mmCIF file of C-alpha atoms in Angstrom:
data_model
loop_
_atom_site.group_PDB
_atom_site.id
_atom_site.type_symbol
_atom_site.label_atom_id
_atom_site.label_comp_id
_atom_site.label_asym_id
_atom_site.label_seq_id
_atom_site.Cartn_x
_atom_site.Cartn_y
_atom_site.Cartn_z
ATOM 1 C CA MET A 232 0.113 -0.200 0.083
ATOM 2 C CA ASN A 233 1.658 3.319 -1.194
ATOM 3 C CA ASN A 234 -0.532 5.799 1.132
ATOM 4 C CA PRO A 235 -1.142 4.588 4.629
ATOM 5 C CA ILE A 236 -4.474 5.678 5.972
ATOM 6 C CA VAL A 237 -6.089 5.981 9.517
ATOM 7 C CA ILE A 238 -9.348 3.824 9.682
ATOM 8 C CA TRP A 239 -11.580 5.450 12.454
ATOM 9 C CA PHE A 240 -13.965 2.912 13.896
ATOM 10 C CA PHE A 241 -16.586 4.324 15.787
ATOM 11 C CA GLY A 242 -19.972 3.190 17.307
ATOM 12 C CA LEU A 243 -21.513 2.474 20.604
ATOM 13 C CA SER A 244 -19.656 0.631 23.273
ATOM 14 C CA GLY A 245 -20.085 -3.236 22.433
ATOM 15 C CA SER A 246 -20.921 -2.460 18.629
ATOM 16 C CA GLY A 247 -17.715 -4.540 17.795
ATOM 17 C CA LYS A 248 -15.236 -1.670 17.205
ATOM 18 C CA SER A 249 -12.212 -3.233 18.753
ATOM 19 C CA THR A 250 -12.876 -6.776 17.624
ATOM 20 C CA LEU A 251 -13.144 -5.624 13.874
ATOM 21 C CA ALA A 252 -10.091 -3.544 14.206
ATOM 22 C CA ASN A 253 -8.058 -6.480 15.824
ATOM 23 C CA LEU A 254 -9.188 -8.899 13.355
ATOM 24 C CA LEU A 255 -8.234 -6.454 10.407
ATOM 25 C CA LEU A 256 -4.736 -5.708 12.240
ATOM 26 C CA GLN A 257 -4.163 -9.514 11.952
ATOM 27 C CA ARG A 258 -5.284 -9.759 8.277
ATOM 28 C CA LEU A 259 -3.028 -6.968 7.380
ATOM 29 C CA LYS A 260 -0.227 -8.591 8.659
ATOM 30 C CA ASP A 261 -0.703 -11.533 7.032
ATOM 31 C CA ILE A 262 -0.832 -9.968 3.764
ATOM 32 C CA GLY A 263 2.446 -7.633 4.407
ATOM 33 C CA ILE A 264 0.875 -4.224 5.026
ATOM 34 C CA SER A 265 2.294 -2.636 8.009
ATOM 35 C CA SER A 266 -0.528 -1.487 10.359
ATOM 36 C CA VAL A 267 -1.122 -0.523 14.187
ATOM 37 C CA SER A 268 -3.991 -0.490 16.497
ATOM 38 C CA ILE A 269 -4.940 2.072 19.049
ATOM 39 C CA ASP A 270 -8.035 1.721 20.996
ATOM 40 C CA GLY A 271 -10.008 4.064 23.266
ATOM 41 C CA ASP A 272 -9.767 1.697 26.250
ATOM 42 C CA GLN A 273 -5.954 1.327 26.055
ATOM 43 C CA LEU A 274 -5.401 5.182 25.629
ATOM 44 C CA ARG A 275 -7.791 5.793 28.756
ATOM 45 C CA LYS A 276 -5.549 3.694 30.974
ATOM 46 C CA GLY A 277 -2.254 5.892 29.861
ATOM 47 C CA ILE A 278 -1.957 8.856 27.957
ATOM 48 C CA ASN A 279 -5.611 9.751 28.595
ATOM 49 C CA GLN A 280 -6.097 8.552 32.199
ATOM 50 C CA ASP A 281 -6.599 11.980 33.539
ATOM 51 C CA LEU A 282 -9.579 12.567 31.356
ATOM 52 C CA GLY A 283 -13.132 11.810 32.426
ATOM 53 C CA PHE A 284 -16.397 11.823 30.427
ATOM 54 C CA SER A 285 -17.426 15.267 30.286
ATOM 55 C CA SER A 286 -18.008 17.018 26.892
ATOM 56 C CA GLU A 287 -14.584 18.894 26.979
ATOM 57 C CA ASP A 288 -12.750 15.996 28.238
ATOM 58 C CA ARG A 289 -14.132 13.633 25.368
ATOM 59 C CA MET A 290 -13.136 16.255 23.036
ATOM 60 C CA GLU A 291 -9.447 16.257 24.575
ATOM 61 C CA ASN A 292 -9.457 12.286 24.394
ATOM 62 C CA ILE A 293 -10.358 12.342 20.621
ATOM 63 C CA ARG A 294 -7.864 15.416 19.879
ATOM 64 C CA ARG A 295 -5.080 13.287 21.589
ATOM 65 C CA SER A 296 -6.007 10.178 20.001
ATOM 66 C CA ALA A 297 -6.139 11.656 16.547
ATOM 67 C CA GLU A 298 -2.630 13.129 17.157
ATOM 68 C CA ILE A 299 -1.351 9.862 17.838
ATOM 69 C CA ALA A 300 -2.832 8.319 14.902
ATOM 70 C CA LYS A 301 -1.336 11.287 12.726
ATOM 71 C CA LEU A 302 2.263 10.342 14.291
ATOM 72 C CA LEU A 303 1.768 6.703 13.300
ATOM 73 C CA LEU A 304 0.469 7.308 9.708
ATOM 74 C CA GLU A 305 3.687 9.694 9.558
ATOM 75 C CA ASN A 306 5.686 6.655 10.055
ATOM 76 C CA HIS A 307 4.052 4.903 7.382
ATOM 77 C CA GLN A 308 1.847 2.631 9.362
ATOM 78 C CA VAL A 309 -2.179 1.938 8.593
ATOM 79 C CA VAL A 310 -3.796 2.785 11.649
ATOM 80 C CA LEU A 311 -7.019 1.207 12.850
ATOM 81 C CA ALA A 312 -8.063 3.696 15.521
ATOM 82 C CA SER A 313 -11.220 2.443 17.559
ATOM 83 C CA PHE A 314 -13.185 4.897 19.559
ATOM 84 C CA ILE A 315 -16.679 5.700 20.599
ATOM 85 C CA THR A 316 -16.231 9.201 19.105
ATOM 86 C CA PRO A 317 -20.220 10.039 20.055
ATOM 87 C CA GLU A 318 -20.560 13.462 18.546
ATOM 88 C CA GLU A 319 -20.220 14.860 15.010
ATOM 89 C CA ILE A 320 -17.992 17.820 16.274
ATOM 90 C CA HIS A 321 -15.350 15.173 17.610
ATOM 91 C CA ARG A 322 -15.553 13.502 13.962
ATOM 92 C CA GLU A 323 -14.975 16.903 12.665
ATOM 93 C CA LYS A 324 -11.829 17.415 15.145
ATOM 94 C CA VAL A 325 -10.500 13.866 13.768
ATOM 95 C CA ARG A 326 -10.913 15.152 10.016
ATOM 96 C CA GLU A 327 -9.301 18.706 11.001
ATOM 97 C CA ILE A 328 -6.256 16.707 12.365
ATOM 98 C CA LEU A 329 -5.937 13.706 9.925
ATOM 99 C CA GLY A 330 -7.508 15.498 6.740
ATOM 100 C CA ALA A 331 -7.998 13.286 3.604
ATOM 101 C CA ASN A 332 -5.789 10.247 5.139
ATOM 102 C CA VAL A 333 -8.724 9.200 7.493
ATOM 103 C CA ARG A 334 -11.684 6.917 6.541
ATOM 104 C CA PHE A 335 -14.566 6.810 8.883
ATOM 105 C CA LEU A 336 -16.119 3.406 9.464
ATOM 106 C CA PHE A 337 -19.328 3.261 11.452
ATOM 107 C CA VAL A 338 -19.793 0.055 13.457
ATOM 108 C CA ASP A 339 -23.516 0.150 13.736
ATOM 109 C CA ALA A 340 -25.245 -2.207 16.379
ATOM 110 C CA ASP A 341 -28.484 -1.470 17.969
ATOM 111 C CA LEU A 342 -28.557 -0.745 21.853
ATOM 112 C CA LYS A 343 -30.117 -4.251 22.699
ATOM 113 C CA THR A 344 -27.086 -5.913 20.747
ATOM 114 C CA CYS A 345 -24.619 -3.674 22.435
ATOM 115 C CA GLN A 346 -25.981 -4.624 25.857
ATOM 116 C CA SER A 347 -26.122 -8.176 25.108
ATOM 117 C CA ARG A 348 -22.146 -7.998 24.276
ATOM 118 C CA ASP A 349 -21.660 -6.087 27.628
ATOM 119 C CA VAL A 350 -18.142 -7.988 28.175
ATOM 120 C CA LYS A 351 -16.880 -4.827 30.626
ATOM 121 C CA GLY A 352 -20.184 -4.708 32.674
ATOM 122 C CA LEU A 353 -20.722 -1.199 31.600
ATOM 123 C CA TYR A 354 -24.214 -1.324 30.826
ATOM 124 C CA GLN A 355 -25.169 -3.146 34.026
ATOM 125 C CA ASN A 356 -23.341 -0.484 35.712
ATOM 126 C CA VAL A 357 -25.497 2.163 34.102
ATOM 127 C CA SER A 358 -28.737 0.360 35.103
ATOM 128 C CA GLN A 359 -27.377 0.246 38.483
ATOM 129 C CA GLY A 360 -26.709 3.756 38.660
ATOM 130 C CA THR A 361 -22.944 3.579 39.196
ATOM 131 C CA LEU A 362 -22.267 4.740 35.760
ATOM 132 C CA ASN A 363 -23.177 8.486 34.647
ATOM 133 C CA ASN A 364 -22.377 10.062 31.157
ATOM 134 C CA PHE A 365 -22.781 6.658 29.134
ATOM 135 C CA THR A 366 -22.941 7.190 25.408
ATOM 136 C CA GLY A 367 -26.101 6.121 23.889
ATOM 137 C CA ILE A 368 -28.008 6.140 27.121
ATOM 138 C CA SER A 369 -27.153 9.183 29.423
ATOM 139 C CA ALA A 370 -24.839 10.885 27.052
ATOM 140 C CA PRO A 371 -25.331 11.504 23.227
ATOM 141 C CA PHE A 372 -24.284 9.717 20.327
ATOM 142 C CA ASP A 373 -25.040 11.338 16.944
ATOM 143 C CA ARG A 374 -25.475 9.224 14.201
ATOM 144 C CA PRO A 375 -23.065 10.019 11.228
ATOM 145 C CA THR A 376 -23.727 12.463 8.582
ATOM 146 C CA GLN A 377 -20.292 11.723 6.711
ATOM 147 C CA VAL A 378 -19.084 8.203 6.671
ATOM 148 C CA ASP A 379 -17.138 6.157 4.437
ATOM 149 C CA LEU A 380 -18.632 2.803 5.417
ATOM 150 C CA ILE A 381 -21.396 1.530 7.691
ATOM 151 C CA ILE A 382 -20.633 -1.998 9.071
ATOM 152 C CA ASP A 383 -23.812 -3.448 10.643
ATOM 153 C CA THR A 384 -22.773 -5.899 13.483
ATOM 154 C CA ASN A 385 -26.105 -6.652 14.216
ATOM 155 C CA GLU A 386 -27.194 -9.252 11.713
ATOM 156 C CA GLN A 387 -23.675 -9.750 9.809
ATOM 157 C CA SER A 388 -21.263 -12.184 10.741
ATOM 158 C CA THR A 389 -17.578 -11.107 12.000
ATOM 159 C CA GLU A 390 -16.362 -12.639 8.964
ATOM 160 C CA ASP A 391 -18.514 -10.932 6.482
ATOM 161 C CA CYS A 392 -17.939 -7.711 8.309
ATOM 162 C CA LEU A 393 -13.932 -8.008 7.996
ATOM 163 C CA ASN A 394 -14.485 -8.853 4.219
ATOM 164 C CA GLN A 395 -16.397 -5.821 3.664
ATOM 165 C CA ILE A 396 -13.742 -3.558 5.430
ATOM 166 C CA VAL A 397 -10.806 -5.079 3.257
ATOM 167 C CA GLN A 398 -12.908 -4.835 0.109
ATOM 168 C CA THR A 399 -13.775 -1.172 0.671
ATOM 169 C CA PHE A 400 -10.523 -0.210 1.793
ATOM 170 C CA PHE A 401 -7.719 -2.410 0.550
ATOM 171 C CA THR A 402 -8.838 -4.012 -2.612
ATOM 172 C CA LYS A 403 -7.340 -2.223 -5.852
ATOM 173 C CA GLU A 404 -9.961 -1.737 -8.317
#
């Protein structure tokens, strides 16, 4: 691949962003494409650990994450970035930082499906009242207006989703 890109996976918690990004990472490595994955959960344990979930902190989380993606891109890596990125204003910030090098991939899953995949127990914490400002429930999630690909993980198998991503972003016409 001559021009590395950033594929920005976004959607609700439990939609399948990280799962798809990790599978794509392995597929790209298998075919010799130098790539790296960055994930919101990973960065919130380190460089973004000082940020909460207020609107301002969410914007700063996305800004820092996009800057990290930019550094990796400048080092010729395909970057697979998995972040909830709940509001259109956050996506605009990503576009501002990454420009023409970013492709937005909306990982779409309804709330019921996401709740059924609640491996981190977040939705349970919300229902028990121990977690506030949760995207899609008590904090907004804007459906995308500008997106390069929508993957529906409600019905499609993981393999079908992965094949669709590869065909869209990595198959030469």
